[in-house]
Short mmCIF file of C-alpha atoms in Angstrom, two decimals:
data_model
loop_
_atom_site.label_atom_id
_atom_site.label_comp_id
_atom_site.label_asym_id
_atom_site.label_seq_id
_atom_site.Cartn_x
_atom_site.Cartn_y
_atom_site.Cartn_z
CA UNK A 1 101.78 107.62 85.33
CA UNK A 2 103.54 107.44 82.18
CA UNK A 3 107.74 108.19 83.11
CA UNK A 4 107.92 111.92 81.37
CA UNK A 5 105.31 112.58 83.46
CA UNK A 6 106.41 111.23 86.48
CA UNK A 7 109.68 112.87 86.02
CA UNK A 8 107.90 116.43 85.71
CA UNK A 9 106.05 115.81 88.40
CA UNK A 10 109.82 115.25 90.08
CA UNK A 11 111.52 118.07 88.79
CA UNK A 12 108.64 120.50 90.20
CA UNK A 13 108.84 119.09 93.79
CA UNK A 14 112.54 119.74 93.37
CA UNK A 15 111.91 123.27 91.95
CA UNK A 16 109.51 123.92 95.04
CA UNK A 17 111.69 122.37 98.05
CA UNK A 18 114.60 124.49 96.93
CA UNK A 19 112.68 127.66 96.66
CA UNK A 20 111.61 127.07 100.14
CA UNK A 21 114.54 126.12 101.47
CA UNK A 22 116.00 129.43 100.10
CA UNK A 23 113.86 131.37 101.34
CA UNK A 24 113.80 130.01 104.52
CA UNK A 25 117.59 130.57 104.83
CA UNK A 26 117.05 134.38 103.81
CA UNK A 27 114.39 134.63 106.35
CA UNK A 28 117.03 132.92 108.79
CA UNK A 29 119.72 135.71 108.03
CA UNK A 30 117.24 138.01 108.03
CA UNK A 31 115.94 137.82 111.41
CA UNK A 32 119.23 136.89 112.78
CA UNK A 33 120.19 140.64 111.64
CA UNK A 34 117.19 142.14 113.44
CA UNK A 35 117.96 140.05 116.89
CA UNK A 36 121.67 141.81 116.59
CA UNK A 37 119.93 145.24 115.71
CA UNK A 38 117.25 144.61 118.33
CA UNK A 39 119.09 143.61 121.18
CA UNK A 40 122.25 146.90 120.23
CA UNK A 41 118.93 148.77 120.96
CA UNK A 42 117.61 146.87 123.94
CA UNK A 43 113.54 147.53 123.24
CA UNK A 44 112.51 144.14 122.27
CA UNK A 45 112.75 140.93 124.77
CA UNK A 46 114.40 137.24 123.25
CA UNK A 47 110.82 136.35 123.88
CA UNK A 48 109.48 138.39 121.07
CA UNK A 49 112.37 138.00 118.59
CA UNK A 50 111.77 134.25 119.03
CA UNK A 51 107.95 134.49 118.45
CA UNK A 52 108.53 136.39 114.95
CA UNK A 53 111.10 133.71 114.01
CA UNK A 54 108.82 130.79 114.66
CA UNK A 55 105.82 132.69 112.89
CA UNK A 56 108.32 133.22 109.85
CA UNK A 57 110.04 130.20 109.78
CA UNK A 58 107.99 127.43 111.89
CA UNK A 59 104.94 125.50 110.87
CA UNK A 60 103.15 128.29 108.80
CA UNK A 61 105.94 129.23 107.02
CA UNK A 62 104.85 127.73 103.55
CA UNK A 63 101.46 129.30 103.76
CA UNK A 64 103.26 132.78 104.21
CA UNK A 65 105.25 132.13 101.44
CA UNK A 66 102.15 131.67 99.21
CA UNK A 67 100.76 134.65 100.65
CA UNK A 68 104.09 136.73 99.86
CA UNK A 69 103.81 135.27 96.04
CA UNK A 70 107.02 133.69 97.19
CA UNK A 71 105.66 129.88 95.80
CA UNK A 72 104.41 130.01 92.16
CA UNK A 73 101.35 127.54 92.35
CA UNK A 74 100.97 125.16 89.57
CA UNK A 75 98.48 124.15 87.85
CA UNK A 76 97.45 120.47 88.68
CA UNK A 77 97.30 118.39 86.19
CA UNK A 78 95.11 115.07 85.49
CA UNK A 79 97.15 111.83 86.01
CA UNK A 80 94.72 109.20 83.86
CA UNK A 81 94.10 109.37 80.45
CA UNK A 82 90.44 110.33 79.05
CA UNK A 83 88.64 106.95 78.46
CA UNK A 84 85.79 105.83 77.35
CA UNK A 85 83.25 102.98 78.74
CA UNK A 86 80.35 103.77 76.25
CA UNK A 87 80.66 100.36 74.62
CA UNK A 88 80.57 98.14 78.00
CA UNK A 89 77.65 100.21 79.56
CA UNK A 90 75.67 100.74 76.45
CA UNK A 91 76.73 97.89 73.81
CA UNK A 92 77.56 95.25 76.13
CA UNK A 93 75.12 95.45 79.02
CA UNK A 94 72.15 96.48 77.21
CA UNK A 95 72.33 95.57 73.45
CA UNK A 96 73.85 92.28 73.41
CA UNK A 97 71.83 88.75 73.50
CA UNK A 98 72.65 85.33 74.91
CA UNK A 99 74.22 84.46 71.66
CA UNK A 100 76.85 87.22 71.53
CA UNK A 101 77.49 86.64 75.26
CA UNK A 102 78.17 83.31 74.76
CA UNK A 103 80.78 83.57 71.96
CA UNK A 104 82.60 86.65 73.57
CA UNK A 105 82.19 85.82 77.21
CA UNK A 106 82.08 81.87 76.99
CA UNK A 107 78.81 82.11 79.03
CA UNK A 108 75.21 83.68 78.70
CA UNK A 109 74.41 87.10 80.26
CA UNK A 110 72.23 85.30 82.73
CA UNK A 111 75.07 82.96 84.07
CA UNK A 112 77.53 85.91 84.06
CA UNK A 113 75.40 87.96 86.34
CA UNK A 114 75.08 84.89 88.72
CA UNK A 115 78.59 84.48 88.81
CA UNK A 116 79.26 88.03 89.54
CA UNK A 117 76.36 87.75 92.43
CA UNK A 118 78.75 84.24 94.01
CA UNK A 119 81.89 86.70 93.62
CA UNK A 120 80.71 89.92 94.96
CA UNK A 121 81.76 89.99 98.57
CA UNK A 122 85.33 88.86 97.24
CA UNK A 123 85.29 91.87 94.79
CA UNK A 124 83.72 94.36 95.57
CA UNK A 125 85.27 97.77 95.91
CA UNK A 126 84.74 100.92 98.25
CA UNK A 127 85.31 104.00 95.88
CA UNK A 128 87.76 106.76 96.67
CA UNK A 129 87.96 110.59 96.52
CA UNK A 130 90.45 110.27 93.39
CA UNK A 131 88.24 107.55 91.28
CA UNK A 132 85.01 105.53 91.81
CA UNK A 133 85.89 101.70 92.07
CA UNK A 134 85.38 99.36 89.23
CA UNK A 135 82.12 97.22 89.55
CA UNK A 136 81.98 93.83 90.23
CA UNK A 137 80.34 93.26 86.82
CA UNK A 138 83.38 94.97 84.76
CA UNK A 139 85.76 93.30 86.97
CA UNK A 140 84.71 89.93 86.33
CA UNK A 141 84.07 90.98 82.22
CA UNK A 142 87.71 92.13 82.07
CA UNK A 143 88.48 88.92 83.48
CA UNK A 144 86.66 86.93 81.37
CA UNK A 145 87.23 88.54 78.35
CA UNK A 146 91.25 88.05 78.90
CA UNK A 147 90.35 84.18 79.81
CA UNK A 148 88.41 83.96 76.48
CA UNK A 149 90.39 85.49 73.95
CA UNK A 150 93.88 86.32 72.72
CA UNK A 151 94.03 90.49 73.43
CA UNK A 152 96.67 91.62 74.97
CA UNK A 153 96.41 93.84 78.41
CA UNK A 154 96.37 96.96 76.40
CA UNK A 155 93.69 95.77 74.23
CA UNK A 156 91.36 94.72 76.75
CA UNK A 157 92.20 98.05 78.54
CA UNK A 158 91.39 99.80 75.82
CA UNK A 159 88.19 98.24 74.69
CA UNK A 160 86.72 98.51 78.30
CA UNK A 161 88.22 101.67 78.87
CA UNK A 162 91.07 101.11 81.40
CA UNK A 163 94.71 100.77 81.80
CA UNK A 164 96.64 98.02 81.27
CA UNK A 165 97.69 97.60 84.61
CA UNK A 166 94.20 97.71 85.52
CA UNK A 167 93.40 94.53 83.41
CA UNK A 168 95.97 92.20 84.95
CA UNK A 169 95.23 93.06 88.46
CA UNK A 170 91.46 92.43 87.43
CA UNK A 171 92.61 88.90 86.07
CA UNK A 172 94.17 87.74 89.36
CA UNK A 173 91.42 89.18 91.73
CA UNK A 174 88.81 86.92 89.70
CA UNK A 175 91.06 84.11 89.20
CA UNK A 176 91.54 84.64 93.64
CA UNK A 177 88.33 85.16 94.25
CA UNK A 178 87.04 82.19 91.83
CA UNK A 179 89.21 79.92 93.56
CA UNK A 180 88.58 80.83 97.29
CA UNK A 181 84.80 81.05 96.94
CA UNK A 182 83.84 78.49 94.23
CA UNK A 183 86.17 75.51 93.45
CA UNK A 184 85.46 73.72 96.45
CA UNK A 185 81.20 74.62 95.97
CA UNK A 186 81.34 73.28 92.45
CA UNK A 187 84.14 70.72 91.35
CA UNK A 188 82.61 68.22 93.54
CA UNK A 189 83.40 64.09 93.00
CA UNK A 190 79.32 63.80 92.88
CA UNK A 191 77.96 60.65 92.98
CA UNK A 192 80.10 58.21 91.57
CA UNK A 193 77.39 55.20 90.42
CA UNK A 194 75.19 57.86 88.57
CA UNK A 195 78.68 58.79 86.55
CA UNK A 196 79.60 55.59 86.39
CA UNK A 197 76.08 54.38 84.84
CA UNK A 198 76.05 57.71 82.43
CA UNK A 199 79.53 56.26 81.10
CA UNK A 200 78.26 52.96 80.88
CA UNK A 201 75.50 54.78 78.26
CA UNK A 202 78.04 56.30 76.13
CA UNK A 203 79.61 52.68 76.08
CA UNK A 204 82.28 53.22 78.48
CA UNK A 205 81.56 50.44 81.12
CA UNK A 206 83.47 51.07 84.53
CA UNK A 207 84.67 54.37 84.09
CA UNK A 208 84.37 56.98 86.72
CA UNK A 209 85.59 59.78 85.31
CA UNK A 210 87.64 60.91 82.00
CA UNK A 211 90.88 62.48 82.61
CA UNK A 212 93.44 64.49 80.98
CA UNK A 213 96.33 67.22 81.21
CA UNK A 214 97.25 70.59 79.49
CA UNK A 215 100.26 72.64 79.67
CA UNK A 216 99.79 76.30 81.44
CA UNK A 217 102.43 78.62 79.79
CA UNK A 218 104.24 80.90 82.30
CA UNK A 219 107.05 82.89 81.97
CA UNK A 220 110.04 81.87 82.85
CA UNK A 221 111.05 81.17 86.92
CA UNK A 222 114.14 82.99 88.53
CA UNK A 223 115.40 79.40 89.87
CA UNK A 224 115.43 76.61 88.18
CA UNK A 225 113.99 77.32 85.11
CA UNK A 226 115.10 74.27 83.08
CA UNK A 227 112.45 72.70 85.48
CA UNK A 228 109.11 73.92 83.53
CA UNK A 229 110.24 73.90 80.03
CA UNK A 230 108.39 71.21 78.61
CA UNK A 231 108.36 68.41 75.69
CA UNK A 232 107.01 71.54 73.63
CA UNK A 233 109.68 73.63 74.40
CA UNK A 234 108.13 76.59 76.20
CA UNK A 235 108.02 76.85 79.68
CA UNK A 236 104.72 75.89 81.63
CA UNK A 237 102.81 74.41 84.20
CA UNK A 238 100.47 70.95 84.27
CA UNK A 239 97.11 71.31 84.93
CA UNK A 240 95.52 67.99 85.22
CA UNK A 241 91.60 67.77 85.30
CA UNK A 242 88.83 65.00 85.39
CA UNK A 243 85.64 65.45 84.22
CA UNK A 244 81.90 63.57 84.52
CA UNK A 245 80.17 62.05 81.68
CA UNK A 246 78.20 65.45 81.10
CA UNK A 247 81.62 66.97 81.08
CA UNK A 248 81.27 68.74 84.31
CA UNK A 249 84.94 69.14 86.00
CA UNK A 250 85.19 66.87 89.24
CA UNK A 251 88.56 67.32 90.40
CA UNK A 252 91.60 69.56 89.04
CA UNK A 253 95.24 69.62 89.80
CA UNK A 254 97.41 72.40 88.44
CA UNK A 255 101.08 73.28 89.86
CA UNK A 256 103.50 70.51 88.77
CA UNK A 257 106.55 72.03 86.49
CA UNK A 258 105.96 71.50 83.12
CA UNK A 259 108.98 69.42 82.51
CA UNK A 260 107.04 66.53 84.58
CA UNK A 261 105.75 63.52 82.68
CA UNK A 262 102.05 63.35 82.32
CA UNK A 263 102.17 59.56 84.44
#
């Protein structure tokens, strides 16, 4: 919600309580008047008195109120912005080929549909009454798409049709959910002698694995920032990672402050 509307949205709750307050208070005086009228004349009992005052200022008292015209109902008023998904459900999902996959998504549509399948229970939503849920599918696309290229949030929101907000939370569920279900499936050590013997092939004797680091960039920590600014100057995480001779990962390390040397 942006804040002008949040802040209307304020200002008529305010507006409302203190009409009902009001008018409970004038209802209060009111029936106080008729308890000193009605007992002068002695032909109503306290019980009675007390009944009207808890039917006109108890637990129904706001829905008499509405009745009496008292409370000026407002008109509600939609809290998301019109969007539009035309060019994920139509473009996307059923124009595109492997090709276009593959240099907007990193992967073909055939992988990405197997990789939403491995993520699912992880993901998947339960819609509510106010909106349905995004699918699995969109979730991991967002994801991917933010992985893959340099959009910002609101760019991404907008070409899928969401909010900004919606894209980072999207990001970290995959990112979650890619790292509880599937790092320990796939980055697997594998059997060493066949990598050994494919390095040997590429002329490599004796090597079990090719290894390197990157720096992550993050923004920067409340305490001890100095600690993750790196040689670069920006501040960062290491991620270190080893990979097969067909390139496949086989172990990855990422945490270490970027200020840490690569030994």
């Amino acid at each position: 919600m942006e804040p002008a509307q949040l802040k209307t949205a304020v200002m008529n709750i305010v507006n409302t309580s203190r009409l009902i307050v009001q008018f409970m208070l004038n209802k209060n005086l009111e029936n106080q008047a008729e308890r000193s009228r009605q007992q002068q004349r002695g032909d109503d009992s306290d019980e009675d008195i007390d009944m009207e005052f808890y039917r006109t200022a108890g637990p129904g008292a706001l829905e008499i109120m509405l009745l009496m015209g008292q409370v000026i109902g407002m008109e509600r008023r939609f809290w998301a912005r019109e969007t539009s998904t035309d060019w994920w459900d139509r473009i996307v999902l059923q124009v595109w080929d492997d090709s276009q996959w593959l240099r907007n998504f990193r992967m073909r549509k055939g992988t990405f549909m197997e990789l939403c399948d491995l993520l699912s229970p992880a993901l998947k939503r339960q819609n509510t009454r106010m909106r349905a849920a995004l699918t699995v599918e969109k979730r991991v696309a967002i994801a991917l798409w933010k992985l893959a290229t340099p959009d910002s949030y609101r760019s991404v929101g907008n070409q899928f049709g969401v909010g900004k907000s919606t894209v980072g939370a999207a990001v970290m569920q995959v990112a979650k959910a890619i790292t509880e279900v599937l790092l320990h499936k796939l980055v697997t050590l594998g059997d060493v002698q066949v990598i050994v013997d494919g390095f040997a092939a590429m002329g490599f004797p004796n090597c079990g694995g090719a290894i390197d680091g990157t720096h992550i960039p993050i923004l920067a920590p409340e305490h001890q920032g100095t600690q993750y600014v790196n040689r670069k100057g920006y501040f960062s995480m290491v991620l270190q990672a080893l990979v097969d001779h067909k390139g496949r990962f086989t172990d990855i390390n990422v945490g270490w402050p970027g200020r840490v040397h690569d030994a």
